[in-house]
Amino acid sequence: MSINWPRFAEIVKSNQRFVLTSHIRPDCDALGSELGMAAVLRTLGKSVRIVNGQATPPNLAFIDPQKQIQVIGQTVKAEELSDTDVVMVLDTSAWAQLGPMADFIRAFPGKKMVVDHHVSEDDFNAELFKETTAEATGRLVVEAAAALGVKLTREIATSLFAAIATDTGWFRFASASAGTYAIAEKLIDAGADPAAIYNALYEQDTVGRMKLRGLILSRIEMELNGRLAYTYVLKEDFALVNALPSDTEDAVNLALAIGGTQVAVIFVEQQSGGFKISFRSRSKVNCSQLAETWGGGGHKAAAGAFVKGMFAEVKEQVLGVVRAAMG
């Protein structure tokens, strides 16, 4: 899928007021892409607001030192966004992932755009600027800046380096290519500091987060001769170890790190009930197809979904589908 960047530039140049948004439980690719795109648009003299359906997780707050990102229904009301010309959705194409922003976007009468690299896709009645082979939405924002003739600054480069580095597992996932490293070089030349970004991302853990990881590791179970690993977090666990729901981000990778594991699954109970399921694969098993069983989505190697129900029934339902896919 090739992006029509001239058309993207045409829309940007012919509009003035933009609202950027992304998915709930925002990760660094979502946040970094929003902040990078906002800086690109402001360079062109555009008015930009970033409004998400959920607050930025505390462990990722470093990426937004000026606290630009607002939360619908908390720090900004929908009616305050009524003068918007364009809504741009980044790093998701799924209604279910927009949370409280979904109602605003459904009712929005103006222009809508989607900039994303995920395979799964709902009908937003928007113009799509998608490249599903891209390793991160952050990469697409780099390309957008080039299409708009905007020079990369330290601010833009820092946000986008964080976006790309995290979505490629700090460049160790198969999605990272020679082109990924070439873009990283451009971002570093523009002022991104990899050591400082790594420190902010991975060397500022709380005691609660570390204890939660210990709990997650202690619960790992293996099936199919060690090819399938799974673990879980219950909602009472967060208070038990003084951790936050956002502390489960990427915890599924702890299970995938076990030698011989081909697929890993984590069940994270949500405060309102039901479970967020994260899938990881380093085999022929397509995580996106697994997630689509419950209306979720993502990529072949990593995807997620939400499943209603009690833990015992959800676990058997999900693991049954995974076992069948693994053969």
Coordinates of C-alpha atoms in Angstrom, one line a residue:
M1 CA 0.0 0.0 0.0
S2 CA 1.6 3.2 -1.2
I3 CA 0.7 6.5 0.5
N4 CA -0.4 9.4 -1.7
W5 CA 1.7 12.1 0.0
P6 CA 0.9 14.9 -2.5
R7 CA -2.8 14.4 -1.6
F8 CA -1.9 14.5 2.1
A9 CA 0.0 17.8 1.6
E10 CA -2.9 19.2 -0.4
I11 CA -5.3 18.6 2.5
V12 CA -2.9 20.0 5.1
K13 CA -2.2 23.1 3.1
S14 CA -5.8 23.9 2.4
N15 CA -6.9 23.7 6.1
Q16 CA -5.9 25.6 9.2
R17 CA -7.3 24.0 12.4
F18 CA -6.4 20.4 13.3
V19 CA -7.2 17.9 16.1
L20 CA -4.9 14.9 16.4
T21 CA -5.9 11.8 18.2
S22 CA -4.8 8.2 18.7
H23 CA -5.8 5.0 20.5
I24 CA -6.6 4.4 24.2
R25 CA -3.9 2.9 26.3
P26 CA -1.5 5.0 24.2
D27 CA 2.0 3.7 23.6
C28 CA 5.1 5.6 22.5
D29 CA 4.3 5.2 18.8
A30 CA 0.9 6.8 19.3
L31 CA 2.1 9.6 21.5
G32 CA 5.4 10.3 19.6
S33 CA 3.5 10.3 16.3
E34 CA 1.0 12.8 17.6
L35 CA 3.6 15.1 19.0
G36 CA 5.8 14.8 16.0
M37 CA 2.9 15.5 13.6
A38 CA 1.7 18.4 15.8
A39 CA 5.2 20.0 15.6
V40 CA 5.3 19.5 11.8
L41 CA 1.9 21.2 11.3
R42 CA 2.7 24.1 13.7
T43 CA 5.9 24.7 11.7
L44 CA 3.5 25.4 8.8
G45 CA 1.5 27.9 10.9
K46 CA -1.4 25.5 11.6
S47 CA -3.4 25.5 14.8
V48 CA -3.1 22.1 16.4
R49 CA -4.7 20.3 19.4
I50 CA -3.9 16.8 20.5
V51 CA -6.9 15.2 22.2
N52 CA -6.9 11.5 23.3
G53 CA -9.5 9.3 24.9
Q54 CA -7.3 8.4 27.8
A55 CA -4.5 10.1 29.7
T56 CA -0.8 9.6 28.9
P57 CA 0.6 6.8 31.1
P58 CA 2.9 8.2 33.8
N59 CA 5.9 6.2 32.5
L60 CA 5.5 7.9 29.1
A61 CA 4.9 11.4 30.4
F62 CA 8.5 12.4 29.6
I63 CA 7.6 12.5 25.9
D64 CA 5.2 15.4 26.5
P65 CA 7.2 17.8 28.7
Q66 CA 5.0 20.8 27.7
K67 CA 1.8 18.8 28.5
Q68 CA 0.3 19.4 25.1
I69 CA -1.9 16.2 25.1
Q70 CA -5.4 16.8 26.4
V71 CA -8.0 14.2 27.4
I72 CA -11.6 14.4 26.1
G73 CA -14.1 14.9 28.9
Q74 CA -11.3 15.7 31.4
T75 CA -9.2 18.5 30.2
V76 CA -11.2 19.5 27.2
K77 CA -14.9 19.3 26.2
A78 CA -16.1 18.1 22.8
E79 CA -17.8 21.4 22.2
E80 CA -14.5 23.3 22.6
L81 CA -13.4 21.5 19.4
S82 CA -16.3 22.6 17.2
D83 CA -14.1 25.0 15.1
T84 CA -11.9 22.2 13.9
D85 CA -11.3 21.8 10.2
V86 CA -9.6 18.4 10.2
V87 CA -9.5 15.5 12.6
M88 CA -6.4 13.3 12.0
V89 CA -6.3 9.8 13.6
L90 CA -2.8 8.4 14.1
D91 CA -1.7 4.8 14.8
T92 CA -5.1 3.2 14.8
S93 CA -7.9 2.4 12.3
A94 CA -10.3 0.8 14.8
W95 CA -13.3 2.4 16.4
A96 CA -12.9 0.3 19.5
Q97 CA -9.5 1.7 20.2
L98 CA -10.6 5.4 20.1
G99 CA -12.5 5.1 23.4
P100 CA -14.3 8.3 24.4
M101 CA -13.0 10.1 21.3
A102 CA -15.1 7.8 19.0
D103 CA -18.3 9.7 19.6
F104 CA -16.7 13.0 18.7
I105 CA -15.2 11.6 15.5
R106 CA -18.5 9.9 14.5
A107 CA -20.3 13.2 14.8
F108 CA -17.6 15.4 13.3
P109 CA -18.9 16.9 10.0
G110 CA -15.5 18.0 8.7
K111 CA -12.5 16.3 7.0
K112 CA -11.1 13.2 8.6
M113 CA -7.7 11.6 7.9
V114 CA -6.1 8.4 9.1
V115 CA -2.3 7.9 9.3
D116 CA -1.6 4.4 10.4
H117 CA 0.5 1.2 9.8
H118 CA -1.9 -1.4 11.2
V119 CA -3.6 -4.0 9.0
S120 CA -7.0 -4.0 10.7
E121 CA -9.3 -1.3 9.5
D122 CA -12.8 0.1 10.3
D123 CA -14.7 2.6 8.2
F124 CA -14.0 6.1 9.6
N125 CA -15.4 7.8 6.6
A126 CA -11.9 9.3 6.3
E127 CA -9.1 9.5 3.7
L128 CA -6.6 6.9 4.5
F129 CA -2.8 7.4 4.5
K130 CA -1.8 3.9 5.5
E131 CA 1.3 1.8 4.9
T132 CA 0.9 -1.6 6.6
T133 CA 4.6 -2.6 5.9
A134 CA 5.9 0.4 7.9
E135 CA 7.5 -0.5 11.2
A136 CA 5.8 2.3 13.0
T137 CA 3.4 5.2 12.5
G138 CA 6.4 7.4 13.5
R139 CA 8.0 6.5 10.2
L140 CA 5.0 7.8 8.3
V141 CA 5.2 11.1 10.2
V142 CA 8.9 11.4 9.1
E143 CA 7.7 10.9 5.5
A144 CA 4.8 13.4 6.0
A145 CA 7.3 16.0 7.2
A146 CA 9.4 15.4 4.0
A147 CA 6.2 15.7 1.8
L148 CA 5.4 19.0 3.5
G149 CA 8.9 20.4 3.2
V150 CA 9.3 20.6 7.0
K151 CA 12.9 20.3 8.3
L152 CA 13.3 17.9 11.2
T153 CA 14.0 19.7 14.5
R154 CA 15.2 18.3 17.8
E155 CA 11.6 18.3 19.1
I156 CA 10.2 16.5 16.1
A157 CA 13.2 14.0 16.0
T158 CA 13.0 13.1 19.7
S159 CA 9.2 12.3 19.5
L160 CA 9.6 10.3 16.3
F161 CA 12.8 8.4 17.4
A162 CA 10.9 7.3 20.5
A163 CA 8.0 6.2 18.4
I164 CA 10.0 4.1 16.0
A165 CA 12.4 2.7 18.6
T166 CA 9.7 1.4 20.8
D167 CA 7.5 -0.1 18.0
T168 CA 10.5 -2.0 16.8
G169 CA 11.5 -3.2 20.2
W170 CA 14.5 -0.9 20.1
F171 CA 15.3 -2.0 16.6
R172 CA 15.4 -5.8 17.4
F173 CA 12.1 -6.9 15.8
A174 CA 11.9 -8.3 12.3
S175 CA 10.1 -5.2 11.2
A176 CA 13.3 -3.1 11.6
S177 CA 15.0 -2.9 8.2
A178 CA 18.0 -1.0 6.7
G179 CA 15.5 1.8 6.0
T180 CA 14.6 1.9 9.7
Y181 CA 18.2 2.5 10.6
A182 CA 18.5 5.1 7.9
I183 CA 15.6 7.0 9.3
A184 CA 17.1 6.7 12.8
E185 CA 20.3 8.2 11.5
K186 CA 18.3 11.2 10.2
L187 CA 16.5 11.7 13.5
I188 CA 19.8 11.5 15.4
D189 CA 21.4 14.0 13.1
A190 CA 18.3 16.3 13.7
G191 CA 18.9 16.1 17.5
A192 CA 17.4 12.9 18.9
D193 CA 19.4 11.5 21.8
P194 CA 19.0 7.7 21.9
A195 CA 20.7 7.3 25.2
A196 CA 18.5 9.9 26.9
I197 CA 15.4 8.4 25.3
Y198 CA 16.3 4.9 26.3
N199 CA 16.9 6.1 29.9
A200 CA 13.5 7.8 30.1
L201 CA 11.8 4.7 28.6
Y202 CA 13.4 1.8 30.3
E203 CA 15.5 3.0 33.3
Q204 CA 12.8 4.9 35.3
D205 CA 10.7 2.0 36.6
T206 CA 8.9 2.2 39.9
V207 CA 9.1 -0.5 42.6
G208 CA 5.5 -1.3 41.9
R209 CA 6.1 -1.9 38.2
M210 CA 9.0 -4.2 39.0
K211 CA 7.0 -6.2 41.5
L212 CA 4.2 -6.5 39.0
R213 CA 6.6 -7.9 36.5
G214 CA 7.7 -10.4 39.2
L215 CA 4.1 -11.5 39.7
I216 CA 3.6 -11.8 35.9
L217 CA 6.7 -13.9 35.6
S218 CA 5.7 -16.2 38.5
R219 CA 2.4 -17.0 36.8
I220 CA 3.8 -18.0 33.4
E221 CA 2.4 -21.4 32.2
M222 CA 3.7 -23.4 29.3
E223 CA 1.7 -25.6 26.8
L224 CA 2.3 -27.4 23.6
N225 CA 5.8 -28.6 24.6
G226 CA 6.9 -25.1 25.4
R227 CA 5.7 -23.5 22.2
L228 CA 2.9 -21.5 23.9
A229 CA 3.4 -19.4 27.0
Y230 CA 0.8 -17.4 28.8
T231 CA 0.3 -15.4 32.0
Y232 CA -2.2 -13.0 33.6
V233 CA -2.8 -10.0 35.8
L234 CA -6.0 -9.5 37.8
K235 CA -7.3 -6.1 38.7
E236 CA -6.6 -6.5 42.4
D237 CA -3.0 -7.1 41.6
F238 CA -2.4 -3.5 40.9
A239 CA -3.3 -2.4 44.5
L240 CA -1.4 -5.4 45.9
V241 CA 2.0 -4.2 44.5
N242 CA 1.1 -0.5 44.1
A243 CA 1.4 -0.6 40.3
L244 CA -0.6 0.9 37.5
P245 CA -2.5 -0.7 34.6
S246 CA -0.1 0.9 32.2
D247 CA 2.7 -1.0 33.9
T248 CA 1.6 -4.1 32.0
E249 CA 2.7 -2.5 28.7
D250 CA 5.0 -5.0 26.8
A251 CA 4.9 -7.4 29.7
V252 CA 3.8 -10.2 27.3
N253 CA 7.3 -10.0 25.8
L254 CA 8.7 -11.4 29.1
A255 CA 7.0 -14.7 28.2
L256 CA 8.1 -14.6 24.6
A257 CA 11.7 -14.4 25.8
I258 CA 11.6 -18.0 27.0
G259 CA 13.6 -20.2 24.7
G260 CA 11.5 -22.3 22.4
T261 CA 8.4 -20.1 22.8
Q262 CA 6.6 -19.4 19.6
V263 CA 3.5 -17.6 20.9
A264 CA 2.9 -15.7 24.1
V265 CA -0.3 -14.4 25.5
I266 CA -1.1 -12.2 28.5
F267 CA -4.6 -11.6 30.1
V268 CA -4.9 -8.2 31.8
E269 CA -8.1 -7.7 33.7
Q270 CA -9.6 -4.2 33.3
Q271 CA -11.0 -2.2 36.2
S272 CA -14.4 -2.1 34.5
G273 CA -14.4 -5.8 33.8
G274 CA -13.3 -8.0 31.0
F275 CA -9.7 -8.6 29.8
K276 CA -7.3 -7.0 27.5
I277 CA -5.5 -9.7 25.6
S278 CA -2.1 -9.2 24.1
F279 CA -0.6 -11.7 21.6
R280 CA 3.0 -12.0 20.4
S281 CA 4.3 -14.4 17.9
R282 CA 7.7 -15.4 16.4
S283 CA 6.2 -18.1 14.2
K284 CA 3.7 -18.6 11.4
V285 CA 0.8 -17.7 13.7
N286 CA -0.7 -14.4 12.8
C287 CA -1.5 -12.4 15.9
S288 CA -3.7 -9.9 14.0
Q289 CA -5.9 -12.8 12.8
L290 CA -6.1 -14.1 16.4
A291 CA -7.2 -10.7 17.7
E292 CA -9.8 -10.2 15.0
T293 CA -11.7 -13.1 16.5
W294 CA -12.8 -10.7 19.2
G295 CA -12.8 -7.5 17.2
G296 CA -9.2 -6.5 17.9
G297 CA -6.3 -6.2 15.6
G298 CA -2.7 -5.2 15.1
H299 CA 0.2 -6.9 13.2
K300 CA 1.3 -10.4 12.4
A301 CA 3.8 -10.4 15.2
A302 CA 1.9 -8.4 17.8
A303 CA -1.8 -7.6 18.3
G304 CA -4.4 -7.1 21.0
A305 CA -8.1 -7.5 21.7
F306 CA -10.7 -7.1 24.5
V307 CA -12.7 -10.0 25.7
K308 CA -15.6 -9.9 28.1
G309 CA -16.1 -12.5 30.8
M310 CA -14.6 -14.1 33.9
F311 CA -11.0 -15.1 33.9
A312 CA -11.5 -18.9 33.7
E313 CA -13.9 -18.7 30.7
V314 CA -11.9 -16.0 28.9
K315 CA -8.7 -18.0 29.3
E316 CA -10.1 -21.2 27.9
Q317 CA -11.9 -19.4 25.1
V318 CA -8.7 -17.5 24.0
L319 CA -6.3 -20.3 24.5
G320 CA -8.6 -22.6 22.5
V321 CA -8.3 -20.3 19.5
V322 CA -4.5 -20.0 20.0
R323 CA -4.0 -23.7 20.3
A324 CA -6.0 -24.3 17.1
A325 CA -3.9 -21.7 15.2
M326 CA -0.7 -23.3 16.4
G327 CA -1.7 -26.8 15.3

